[in-house]
């Protein structure tokens, strides 16, 4: 009997699975900070390009 199927206090528990709450937590804890970091990097590249080359580069110039 593998550890996954081992009974716990006489009950066989189902295998772990991802739920909607788990997906939401992944998005909140990984996705949003990554999106914020990428936006900050884009603003930094825009500021450097504007100061050094007097041109507009980055996502902000497309809008």
Coordinates of N, CA and C in Angstrom, one line a residue:
X1 N 0.9 -1.2 0.0 CA 0.0 0.0 0.0 C 0.9 1.2 0.0
X2 N 0.7 2.1 -1.0 CA 1.5 3.3 -1.0 C 1.0 4.4 0.0
X3 N 1.8 5.4 0.2 CA 1.5 6.4 1.2 C 0.2 7.2 0.8
X4 N 0.0 7.3 -0.5 CA -1.2 8.0 -1.0 C -2.5 7.3 -0.6
X5 N -2.4 5.9 -0.6 CA -3.6 5.2 -0.3 C -3.7 4.6 1.1
X6 N -2.7 5.0 1.9 CA -2.7 4.6 3.3 C -3.9 5.1 4.1
X7 N -4.5 4.3 4.8 CA -5.7 4.7 5.6 C -5.2 5.6 6.8
X8 N -6.1 6.6 7.0 CA -5.8 7.5 8.2 C -7.0 7.3 9.1
X9 N -6.6 6.7 10.3 CA -7.6 6.4 11.3 C -8.7 5.5 10.8
X10 N -8.3 4.6 9.9 CA -9.3 3.7 9.3 C -10.0 4.2 8.1
X11 N -9.8 5.4 7.6 CA -10.4 6.0 6.5 C -9.4 6.2 5.4
X12 N -9.8 5.9 4.1 CA -8.9 6.1 3.0 C -9.3 7.5 2.4
X13 N -8.4 8.4 2.4 CA -8.6 9.8 2.0 C -8.3 9.9 0.5
X14 N -9.1 10.7 -0.2 CA -8.8 10.9 -1.6 C -7.5 11.6 -1.8
X15 N -7.0 11.5 -3.1 CA -5.7 12.1 -3.4 C -5.9 13.7 -3.4
X16 N -4.8 14.4 -3.1 CA -5.0 15.9 -3.1 C -5.2 16.4 -4.6
X17 N -6.0 17.4 -4.7 CA -6.3 18.0 -6.0 C -6.4 19.5 -5.8
X18 N -6.2 20.2 -7.0 CA -6.3 21.7 -7.0 C -7.7 22.1 -7.0
X19 N -8.1 23.1 -6.3 CA -9.5 23.6 -6.2 C -9.5 25.0 -6.7
X20 N -10.7 25.6 -6.8 CA -10.9 27.0 -7.3 C -10.2 27.9 -6.3
X21 N -10.3 27.6 -5.0 CA -9.6 28.4 -4.0 C -8.1 28.4 -4.1
X22 N -7.6 27.2 -4.5 CA -6.2 27.1 -4.7 C -5.7 27.9 -5.9
X23 N -6.5 27.8 -7.0 CA -6.1 28.6 -8.2 C -6.2 30.1 -7.9
X24 N -7.2 30.5 -7.1 CA -7.3 31.9 -6.8 C -6.1 32.4 -5.9
X25 N -5.7 31.6 -5.0 CA -4.6 31.9 -4.1 C -3.3 32.0 -5.0
X26 N -3.1 31.1 -5.9 CA -2.0 31.2 -6.8 C -2.0 32.5 -7.6
X27 N -3.1 32.8 -8.1 CA -3.2 34.1 -8.9 C -2.9 35.3 -8.0
X28 N -3.4 35.3 -6.8 CA -3.2 36.4 -5.9 C -1.8 36.5 -5.4
X29 N -1.2 35.4 -5.1 CA 0.1 35.4 -4.4 C 1.3 35.4 -5.4
X30 N 1.0 34.9 -6.7 CA 2.1 34.8 -7.7 C 1.8 35.8 -8.9
X31 N 0.6 35.7 -9.4 CA 0.3 36.5 -10.6 C 0.3 38.0 -10.4
X32 N -0.4 38.5 -9.4 CA -0.5 39.9 -9.2 C 0.9 40.6 -8.8
X33 N 1.7 40.0 -8.0 CA 3.0 40.6 -7.8 C 3.9 40.5 -9.0
X34 N 3.8 39.5 -9.8 CA 4.5 39.4 -11.0 C 4.1 40.5 -12.0
X35 N 2.8 40.7 -12.1 CA 2.2 41.8 -13.0 C 2.7 43.1 -12.5
X36 N 2.7 43.4 -11.2 CA 3.2 44.6 -10.7 C 4.7 44.8 -11.0
X37 N 5.5 43.8 -10.8 CA 6.9 43.9 -11.1 C 7.2 44.2 -12.6
X38 N 6.4 43.5 -13.5 CA 6.6 43.8 -14.9 C 6.2 45.2 -15.3
X39 N 5.1 45.7 -14.6 CA 4.7 47.1 -14.9 C 5.8 48.1 -14.4
X40 N 6.4 47.8 -13.2 CA 7.5 48.7 -12.7 C 8.7 48.6 -13.6
X41 N 9.0 47.5 -14.1 CA 10.1 47.4 -15.1 C 9.9 48.1 -16.4
X42 N 8.6 48.1 -16.8 CA 8.3 48.8 -18.0 C 8.4 50.3 -17.8
X43 N 8.0 50.8 -16.7 CA 8.1 52.3 -16.4 C 9.6 52.6 -16.3
X44 N 10.4 51.8 -15.7 CA 11.8 52.0 -15.6 C 12.5 52.1 -17.0
X45 N 12.2 51.2 -17.9 CA 12.7 51.2 -19.2 C 12.2 52.5 -19.9
X46 N 11.0 52.9 -19.8 CA 10.5 54.1 -20.4 C 11.2 55.3 -19.9
X47 N 11.5 55.4 -18.6 CA 12.2 56.5 -18.0 C 13.6 56.6 -18.5
X48 N 14.3 55.5 -18.6 CA 15.7 55.5 -19.1 C 15.7 55.8 -20.6
X49 N 14.8 55.3 -21.4 CA 14.7 55.6 -22.8 C 14.4 57.0 -23.0
X50 N 13.5 57.6 -22.2 CA 13.1 59.0 -22.4 C 14.3 59.9 -22.0
X51 N 15.0 59.6 -21.0 CA 16.1 60.5 -20.5 C 17.3 60.3 -21.4
X52 N 17.7 59.1 -21.8 CA 18.9 58.9 -22.5 C 18.8 59.1 -24.0
X53 N 17.7 58.7 -24.6 CA 17.6 58.7 -26.0 C 16.5 59.6 -26.6
X54 N 15.8 60.3 -25.7 CA 14.7 61.2 -26.1 C 13.7 60.6 -27.0
X55 N 13.4 59.4 -26.7 CA 12.4 58.6 -27.5 C 11.5 57.9 -26.5
X56 N 10.3 57.5 -27.0 CA 9.4 56.8 -26.1 C 9.4 55.3 -26.4
X57 N 9.7 54.5 -25.5 CA 9.7 53.1 -25.6 C 8.9 52.5 -24.5
X58 N 8.3 51.3 -24.7 CA 7.6 50.7 -23.6 C 6.1 50.6 -24.0
X59 N 5.4 50.0 -23.1 CA 3.9 49.8 -23.3 C 3.2 51.1 -23.2
X60 N 3.6 52.0 -22.4 CA 2.9 53.3 -22.2 C 2.8 54.1 -23.5
X61 N 3.8 54.0 -24.4 CA 3.8 54.7 -25.6 C 2.8 54.2 -26.6
X62 N 2.4 53.0 -26.5 CA 1.4 52.4 -27.4 C 0.0 52.9 -27.0
X63 N -0.2 53.3 -25.8 CA -1.6 53.7 -25.4 C -1.9 55.1 -25.8

